[in-house]
Amino acid sequence: AAALGLPSVYTDHSLFGFNDLASVILNRVQQITLSTVDAAICVSHTCADNLKLRAKVQRVHVIPNAIDPHKFTPDPTKRSKDRITVVVVSRLVYRKGVDVLVDLIPKICSALPDVDFLIGGDGSKRLALQEMVERERLQERVDFLGSVPHALVCDVLRRGHIFLNCSLTESFCIAILEAACTGLTVVSTNVGGVPEVLPNDMAFLSDPEDLVETLKEAIGRVKSSEAIDAWEAHHRVAKMYSWSRVATETVEVYKHVIQQDRLTFLERLQRYGSIGTLSGMVVCLLAVTIEFWLLFIEWWQPVDSIDVVPNLLKEESGDLAIQVPIQVTVSQTNANG
């Protein structure tokens, strides 16, 4: 994109580490590829700080995720009247804290005989959960739904009183938003960008090792007169997170990027060279090769000979029309929540 003179915006939804070989290699590659990016968008301040440290990117904007509140509406009539249901909807993998869940469920079921668990999702750690249920003889207390299509997630959430998130790392966790919007009390590990998602009065957060006591506290709240009103929670989430606001803020980033001056070839080489002695030389060599290749392509098939699709979408104000193509790159960890 930089070689073609196109503005570029990178969107990051993920958190990565620093102390293993795969992360070291990935971070260096990302530092190289993002050295000429015009702007980056992250879904949380934690995600932004992580990207700045990994890729040395400074032009970072924080625009959180959002949900469609019409798809996640409360229905308290779907809940059990005499038992408390804790809902878990997640990929059943290590990163989602399944080992924490394996340790937590027997303790909660032993201490609170009126609490059941509803688990939606699939993954490599599902077997560990099923073995625990059989070992502890909790077949009547734990219900496995398997993989749940996103269109049916709301129906699952409506059956619960509490949504439990045991993740060991999260850049945002949109599943928490979906649960709160459906009127559930949220209990989650206090990791990554999770503390940024909901106000303190709408979520119970703790370290993984303290999650059992935190869940007990939340269950006590649900049973008391201080339980959060489902529709009040729904309206608060709908007001805080909307796709229209996300779209507006994203367009503002694009407008700002378009108005910036494009980097010259020498400026790009300078940025590549600052990455490191060896890697910088390799990237500069690649950049020079690409530049000569583009010159050859331009000679072989000039830009003037290519039909360009006209821009038919212009702002009503007439002051600024987005007429420059933008290279948009998205990094996202595929997660159900």
Tab-separated table of C-alpha atoms in Angstrom:
chain	number	residue	atom	x	y	z
A	1	ALA	CA	0.000	0.000	0.000
A	2	ALA	CA	2.788	2.441	0.886
A	3	ALA	CA	4.623	1.706	-2.383
A	4	LEU	CA	1.443	2.443	-4.346
A	5	GLY	CA	0.847	5.657	-2.436
A	6	LEU	CA	-2.321	4.352	-0.767
A	7	PRO	CA	-3.306	5.428	2.751
A	8	SER	CA	-3.437	2.454	5.114
A	9	VAL	CA	-5.317	1.775	8.333
A	10	TYR	CA	-4.633	-1.296	10.488
A	11	THR	CA	-7.274	-2.641	12.898
A	12	ASP	CA	-6.163	-4.883	15.766
A	13	HIS	CA	-8.478	-7.024	17.934
A	14	SER	CA	-5.853	-9.189	19.595
A	15	LEU	CA	-3.284	-9.373	22.381
A	16	PHE	CA	0.067	-11.092	21.877
A	17	GLY	CA	2.936	-11.894	24.205
A	18	PHE	CA	6.632	-11.046	24.147
A	19	ASN	CA	8.474	-13.982	25.710
A	20	ASP	CA	8.078	-16.914	23.308
A	21	LEU	CA	9.714	-17.503	19.942
A	22	ALA	CA	6.488	-17.298	17.913
A	23	SER	CA	5.585	-13.947	19.505
A	24	VAL	CA	9.093	-12.541	18.991
A	25	ILE	CA	8.984	-13.417	15.287
A	26	LEU	CA	5.416	-12.170	14.846
A	27	ASN	CA	6.156	-8.904	16.649
A	28	ARG	CA	9.177	-8.228	14.439
A	29	VAL	CA	7.179	-8.956	11.273
A	30	GLN	CA	4.415	-6.681	12.512
A	31	GLN	CA	6.897	-3.938	13.347
A	32	ILE	CA	8.185	-4.125	9.777
A	33	THR	CA	4.779	-4.189	8.082
A	34	LEU	CA	3.341	-1.409	10.238
A	35	SER	CA	6.350	0.905	10.023
A	36	THR	CA	4.650	2.848	7.208
A	37	VAL	CA	1.020	2.512	8.321
A	38	ASP	CA	-0.853	5.810	8.539
A	39	ALA	CA	-3.030	4.883	11.520
A	40	ALA	CA	-4.090	1.943	13.652
A	41	ILE	CA	-7.389	1.212	15.392
A	42	CYS	CA	-7.604	-0.920	18.545
A	43	VAL	CA	-10.678	-2.113	20.424
A	44	SER	CA	-9.392	-1.194	23.898
A	45	HIS	CA	-6.680	0.846	25.575
A	46	THR	CA	-5.022	-2.390	26.683
A	47	CYS	CA	-4.972	-3.579	23.081
A	48	ALA	CA	-3.532	-0.211	22.017
A	49	ASP	CA	-0.748	-0.377	24.619
A	50	ASN	CA	0.046	-3.937	23.527
A	51	LEU	CA	0.286	-2.908	19.873
A	52	LYS	CA	2.489	0.089	20.685
A	53	LEU	CA	4.914	-2.109	22.588
A	54	ARG	CA	4.962	-4.902	19.998
A	55	ALA	CA	5.002	-2.958	16.743
A	56	LYS	CA	6.295	0.458	17.884
A	57	VAL	CA	3.177	2.081	16.382
A	58	GLN	CA	2.296	5.477	17.812
A	59	ARG	CA	-0.646	6.581	15.650
A	60	VAL	CA	-3.232	4.456	17.462
A	61	HIS	CA	-6.941	5.216	17.917
A	62	VAL	CA	-9.154	3.333	20.386
A	63	ILE	CA	-12.598	2.464	19.018
A	64	PRO	CA	-14.380	-0.292	20.983
A	65	ASN	CA	-16.543	-3.020	19.535
A	66	ALA	CA	-20.328	-2.779	19.606
A	67	ILE	CA	-23.369	-5.008	19.317
A	68	ASP	CA	-26.847	-4.825	17.851
A	69	PRO	CA	-29.031	-4.475	20.988
A	70	HIS	CA	-32.102	-5.615	19.068
A	71	LYS	CA	-30.547	-9.082	18.790
A	72	PHE	CA	-29.887	-9.353	22.544
A	73	THR	CA	-33.034	-8.473	24.453
A	74	PRO	CA	-33.840	-9.779	27.950
A	75	ASP	CA	-36.610	-12.268	28.673
A	76	PRO	CA	-36.574	-13.124	32.406
A	77	THR	CA	-39.461	-15.561	31.914
A	78	LYS	CA	-37.010	-17.997	30.302
A	79	ARG	CA	-35.045	-18.316	33.550
A	80	SER	CA	-35.606	-20.912	36.246
A	81	LYS	CA	-37.620	-19.548	39.161
A	82	ASP	CA	-36.144	-21.699	41.918
A	83	ARG	CA	-32.570	-22.300	40.718
A	84	ILE	CA	-29.672	-20.101	39.625
A	85	THR	CA	-28.212	-20.823	36.190
A	86	VAL	CA	-24.648	-19.802	35.352
A	87	VAL	CA	-24.080	-19.554	31.596
A	88	VAL	CA	-20.741	-20.066	29.860
A	89	VAL	CA	-20.600	-19.440	26.096
A	90	SER	CA	-17.055	-19.695	24.809
A	91	ARG	CA	-14.580	-21.706	22.808
A	92	LEU	CA	-13.459	-24.466	25.154
A	93	VAL	CA	-9.709	-23.943	24.806
A	94	TYR	CA	-6.887	-23.149	27.207
A	95	ARG	CA	-6.870	-19.418	26.472
A	96	LYS	CA	-10.505	-19.186	27.513
A	97	GLY	CA	-9.671	-20.451	31.009
A	98	VAL	CA	-11.308	-23.878	30.809
A	99	ASP	CA	-8.855	-25.192	33.418
A	100	VAL	CA	-10.135	-22.494	35.771
A	101	LEU	CA	-13.698	-23.603	35.007
A	102	VAL	CA	-12.835	-27.266	35.687
A	103	ASP	CA	-11.644	-26.290	39.166
A	104	LEU	CA	-14.511	-23.851	39.815
A	105	ILE	CA	-17.614	-25.892	38.976
A	106	PRO	CA	-17.235	-28.630	41.657
A	107	LYS	CA	-16.567	-26.029	44.367
A	108	ILE	CA	-19.632	-23.980	43.460
A	109	CYS	CA	-21.885	-27.028	43.124
A	110	SER	CA	-20.710	-28.325	46.520
A	111	ALA	CA	-21.223	-25.005	48.291
A	112	LEU	CA	-24.466	-23.965	46.555
A	113	PRO	CA	-26.858	-26.838	45.814
A	114	ASP	CA	-29.300	-24.586	43.914
A	115	VAL	CA	-26.812	-23.528	41.215
A	116	ASP	CA	-26.556	-25.141	37.775
A	117	PHE	CA	-24.207	-24.553	34.835
A	118	LEU	CA	-25.128	-24.213	31.164
A	119	ILE	CA	-22.096	-24.496	28.877
A	120	GLY	CA	-22.197	-23.597	25.195
A	121	GLY	CA	-19.195	-24.016	22.929
A	122	ASP	CA	-16.710	-26.595	21.748
A	123	GLY	CA	-12.958	-27.016	21.637
A	124	SER	CA	-9.977	-29.097	22.632
A	125	LYS	CA	-10.676	-28.678	26.368
A	126	ARG	CA	-14.268	-29.918	26.275
A	127	LEU	CA	-13.139	-33.421	27.218
A	128	ALA	CA	-11.508	-32.105	30.414
A	129	LEU	CA	-14.842	-30.549	31.417
A	130	GLN	CA	-16.800	-33.708	30.645
A	131	GLU	CA	-14.355	-35.872	32.598
A	132	MET	CA	-14.707	-33.540	35.591
A	133	VAL	CA	-18.511	-33.749	35.420
A	134	GLU	CA	-18.409	-37.548	35.375
A	135	ARG	CA	-15.795	-37.728	38.122
A	136	GLU	CA	-17.782	-35.396	40.394
A	137	ARG	CA	-21.144	-36.899	39.350
A	138	LEU	CA	-22.549	-33.519	38.291
A	139	GLN	CA	-24.480	-34.682	35.225
A	140	GLU	CA	-27.687	-33.194	36.664
A	141	ARG	CA	-26.012	-29.864	37.391
A	142	VAL	CA	-23.983	-29.220	34.224
A	143	ASP	CA	-25.557	-29.135	30.756
A	144	PHE	CA	-23.376	-29.177	27.625
A	145	LEU	CA	-24.919	-27.585	24.535
A	146	GLY	CA	-21.997	-28.051	22.156
A	147	SER	CA	-21.235	-25.455	19.496
A	148	VAL	CA	-23.864	-22.706	19.494
A	149	PRO	CA	-24.540	-20.711	16.286
A	150	HIS	CA	-24.326	-16.984	16.933
A	151	ALA	CA	-27.976	-16.556	15.959
A	152	LEU	CA	-28.945	-18.776	18.922
A	153	VAL	CA	-26.607	-17.261	21.536
A	154	CYS	CA	-29.307	-14.903	22.809
A	155	ASP	CA	-31.678	-17.826	23.430
A	156	VAL	CA	-28.978	-19.514	25.517
A	157	LEU	CA	-28.211	-16.340	27.476
A	158	ARG	CA	-31.880	-15.798	28.300
A	159	ARG	CA	-31.902	-19.071	30.220
A	160	GLY	CA	-29.298	-17.815	32.664
A	161	HIS	CA	-28.977	-15.430	35.587
A	162	ILE	CA	-25.190	-15.032	35.492
A	163	PHE	CA	-22.695	-15.020	32.621
A	164	LEU	CA	-19.276	-16.395	33.528
A	165	ASN	CA	-16.108	-15.566	31.576
A	166	CYS	CA	-12.938	-17.355	32.686
A	167	SER	CA	-10.587	-16.099	29.950
A	168	LEU	CA	-6.889	-15.813	30.692
A	169	THR	CA	-6.431	-13.071	28.093
A	170	GLU	CA	-8.878	-10.799	26.284
A	171	SER	CA	-8.450	-7.609	24.303
A	172	PHE	CA	-12.136	-6.693	24.697
A	173	CYS	CA	-14.540	-9.698	25.069
A	174	ILE	CA	-17.698	-8.857	23.155
A	175	ALA	CA	-19.426	-11.858	24.783
A	176	ILE	CA	-19.597	-9.820	27.992
A	177	LEU	CA	-21.472	-7.092	26.139
A	178	GLU	CA	-23.918	-9.598	24.675
A	179	ALA	CA	-24.592	-11.088	28.108
A	180	ALA	CA	-25.054	-7.726	29.829
A	181	CYS	CA	-27.315	-6.546	27.017
A	182	THR	CA	-29.448	-9.671	27.557
A	183	GLY	CA	-29.778	-8.706	31.219
A	184	LEU	CA	-27.359	-11.145	32.875
A	185	THR	CA	-25.062	-10.346	35.764
A	186	VAL	CA	-21.485	-10.628	34.481
A	187	VAL	CA	-18.673	-12.382	36.349
A	188	SER	CA	-15.268	-12.366	34.673
A	189	THR	CA	-11.563	-12.672	35.169
A	190	ASN	CA	-9.904	-9.276	35.448
A	191	VAL	CA	-7.612	-9.633	32.438
A	192	GLY	CA	-6.616	-7.579	29.387
A	193	GLY	CA	-9.228	-5.092	28.238
A	194	VAL	CA	-12.103	-6.666	30.219
A	195	PRO	CA	-12.139	-3.927	32.924
A	196	GLU	CA	-12.822	-1.364	30.180
A	197	VAL	CA	-15.984	-3.064	28.895
A	198	LEU	CA	-18.590	-2.451	31.631
A	199	PRO	CA	-18.992	-0.086	34.602
A	200	ASN	CA	-18.114	-1.505	38.019
A	201	ASP	CA	-21.755	-1.860	39.056
A	202	MET	CA	-22.520	-4.110	36.066
A	203	ALA	CA	-19.739	-6.674	36.435
A	204	PHE	CA	-17.910	-8.685	39.090
A	205	LEU	CA	-14.192	-8.948	38.250
A	206	SER	CA	-11.413	-10.854	39.966
A	207	ASP	CA	-8.156	-12.672	39.391
A	208	PRO	CA	-8.567	-16.280	38.183
A	209	GLU	CA	-7.597	-17.733	41.567
A	210	ASP	CA	-10.324	-15.694	43.320
A	211	LEU	CA	-13.081	-16.397	40.804
A	212	VAL	CA	-14.928	-18.909	43.015
A	213	GLU	CA	-15.505	-16.373	45.781
A	214	THR	CA	-16.404	-13.681	43.263
A	215	LEU	CA	-18.999	-15.943	41.659
A	216	LYS	CA	-20.469	-16.725	45.083
A	217	GLU	CA	-20.770	-12.993	45.733
A	218	ALA	CA	-22.533	-12.469	42.398
A	219	ILE	CA	-24.933	-15.346	43.108
A	220	GLY	CA	-25.766	-13.745	46.445
A	221	ARG	CA	-26.474	-10.464	44.651
A	222	VAL	CA	-28.777	-12.180	42.147
A	223	LYS	CA	-30.738	-13.801	44.968
A	224	SER	CA	-31.128	-10.512	46.840
A	225	SER	CA	-33.227	-7.452	46.159
A	226	GLU	CA	-30.109	-5.720	44.798
A	227	ALA	CA	-30.075	-7.793	41.611
A	228	ILE	CA	-29.598	-5.706	38.474
A	229	ASP	CA	-32.727	-5.004	36.451
A	230	ALA	CA	-32.448	-6.832	33.123
A	231	TRP	CA	-34.026	-4.121	30.988
A	232	GLU	CA	-32.076	-1.349	32.710
A	233	ALA	CA	-28.846	-3.197	31.876
A	234	HIS	CA	-30.021	-3.682	28.295
A	235	HIS	CA	-30.693	0.026	27.782
A	236	ARG	CA	-27.381	1.037	29.369
A	237	VAL	CA	-25.385	-1.260	27.098
A	238	ALA	CA	-27.356	-0.135	24.037
A	239	LYS	CA	-26.539	3.474	24.893
A	240	MET	CA	-22.834	2.861	25.552
A	241	TYR	CA	-22.101	0.672	22.530
A	242	SER	CA	-23.636	1.297	19.119
A	243	TRP	CA	-22.402	0.500	15.632
A	244	SER	CA	-23.410	3.963	14.426
A	245	ARG	CA	-20.913	5.540	16.830
A	246	VAL	CA	-18.242	3.023	15.821
A	247	ALA	CA	-18.850	3.851	12.152
A	248	THR	CA	-18.693	7.598	12.798
A	249	GLU	CA	-15.416	7.378	14.705
A	250	THR	CA	-13.905	5.057	12.107
A	251	VAL	CA	-14.823	7.407	9.256
A	252	GLU	CA	-13.130	10.259	11.136
A	253	VAL	CA	-9.925	8.199	11.292
A	254	TYR	CA	-10.134	7.526	7.553
A	255	LYS	CA	-10.693	11.210	6.795
A	256	HIS	CA	-7.685	12.195	8.887
A	257	VAL	CA	-5.520	9.581	7.154
A	258	ILE	CA	-6.570	10.734	3.683
A	259	GLN	CA	-5.632	14.331	4.477
A	260	GLN	CA	-2.110	13.355	5.542
A	261	ASP	CA	0.807	13.647	3.133
A	262	ARG	CA	2.002	10.354	1.688
A	263	LEU	CA	5.485	9.147	2.570
A	264	THR	CA	8.115	9.577	-0.099
A	265	PHE	CA	10.286	6.646	-1.145
A	266	LEU	CA	13.243	7.967	0.860
A	267	GLU	CA	11.064	8.484	3.944
A	268	ARG	CA	9.868	4.900	3.701
A	269	LEU	CA	13.449	3.648	3.396
A	270	GLN	CA	14.364	5.665	6.478
A	271	ARG	CA	11.583	4.021	8.479
A	272	TYR	CA	12.523	0.558	7.277
A	273	GLY	CA	16.160	1.188	8.151
A	274	SER	CA	15.266	2.220	11.707
A	275	ILE	CA	13.804	-1.238	12.445
A	276	GLY	CA	17.204	-2.844	12.921
A	277	THR	CA	20.580	-3.322	11.280
A	278	LEU	CA	20.036	-6.662	9.558
A	279	SER	CA	16.252	-6.704	9.246
A	280	GLY	CA	16.255	-3.062	8.198
A	281	MET	CA	18.711	-3.763	5.353
A	282	VAL	CA	16.637	-6.737	4.162
A	283	VAL	CA	13.400	-4.728	4.160
A	284	CYS	CA	15.066	-1.802	2.381
A	285	LEU	CA	16.299	-4.201	-0.295
A	286	LEU	CA	12.776	-5.558	-0.712
A	287	ALA	CA	11.376	-2.027	-0.884
A	288	VAL	CA	13.845	-1.065	-3.625
A	289	THR	CA	12.962	-4.239	-5.547
A	290	ILE	CA	9.244	-3.465	-5.293
A	291	GLU	CA	9.858	0.113	-6.406
A	292	PHE	CA	11.665	-1.027	-9.568
A	293	TRP	CA	8.962	-3.610	-10.230
A	294	LEU	CA	6.265	-0.924	-9.986
A	295	LEU	CA	8.212	1.263	-12.413
A	296	PHE	CA	8.344	-1.640	-14.843
A	297	ILE	CA	4.601	-2.284	-14.452
A	298	GLU	CA	3.878	1.407	-14.984
A	299	TRP	CA	5.950	1.341	-18.187
A	300	TRP	CA	4.291	-1.872	-19.377
A	301	GLN	CA	0.731	-0.813	-18.474
A	302	PRO	CA	0.447	2.886	-17.607
A	303	VAL	CA	-2.065	3.928	-14.974
A	304	ASP	CA	-3.748	6.239	-17.492
A	305	SER	CA	-4.772	3.206	-19.530
A	306	ILE	CA	-6.695	1.621	-16.619
A	307	ASP	CA	-10.366	2.450	-16.137
A	308	VAL	CA	-11.038	3.839	-12.677
A	309	VAL	CA	-14.399	3.340	-10.988
A	310	PRO	CA	-15.839	6.801	-10.342
A	311	ASN	CA	-16.621	7.793	-6.762
A	312	LEU	CA	-20.398	8.186	-6.524
A	313	LEU	CA	-20.539	8.667	-2.753
A	314	LYS	CA	-19.802	12.205	-1.693
A	315	GLU	CA	-20.598	13.953	1.545
A	316	GLU	CA	-23.604	16.239	1.480
A	317	SER	CA	-21.484	19.079	2.812
A	318	GLY	CA	-19.354	18.963	-0.315
A	319	ASP	CA	-16.262	19.934	1.682
A	320	LEU	CA	-14.643	16.543	1.649
A	321	ALA	CA	-15.272	13.477	-0.430
A	322	ILE	CA	-13.432	10.240	0.307
A	323	GLN	CA	-11.976	9.619	-3.144
A	324	VAL	CA	-8.713	7.920	-2.216
A	325	PRO	CA	-8.616	4.129	-1.835
A	326	ILE	CA	-7.605	3.051	1.661
A	327	GLN	CA	-5.764	-0.139	2.496
A	328	VAL	CA	-7.519	-1.610	5.540
A	329	THR	CA	-5.930	-4.496	7.420
A	330	VAL	CA	-7.676	-6.346	10.247
A	331	SER	CA	-6.050	-8.592	12.828
A	332	GLN	CA	-8.490	-10.644	14.864
A	333	THR	CA	-8.335	-13.726	17.019
A	334	ASN	CA	-11.221	-15.984	16.066
A	335	ALA	CA	-13.099	-16.395	19.320
A	336	ASN	CA	-16.637	-17.053	20.395
A	337	GLY	CA	-16.501	-14.188	22.844
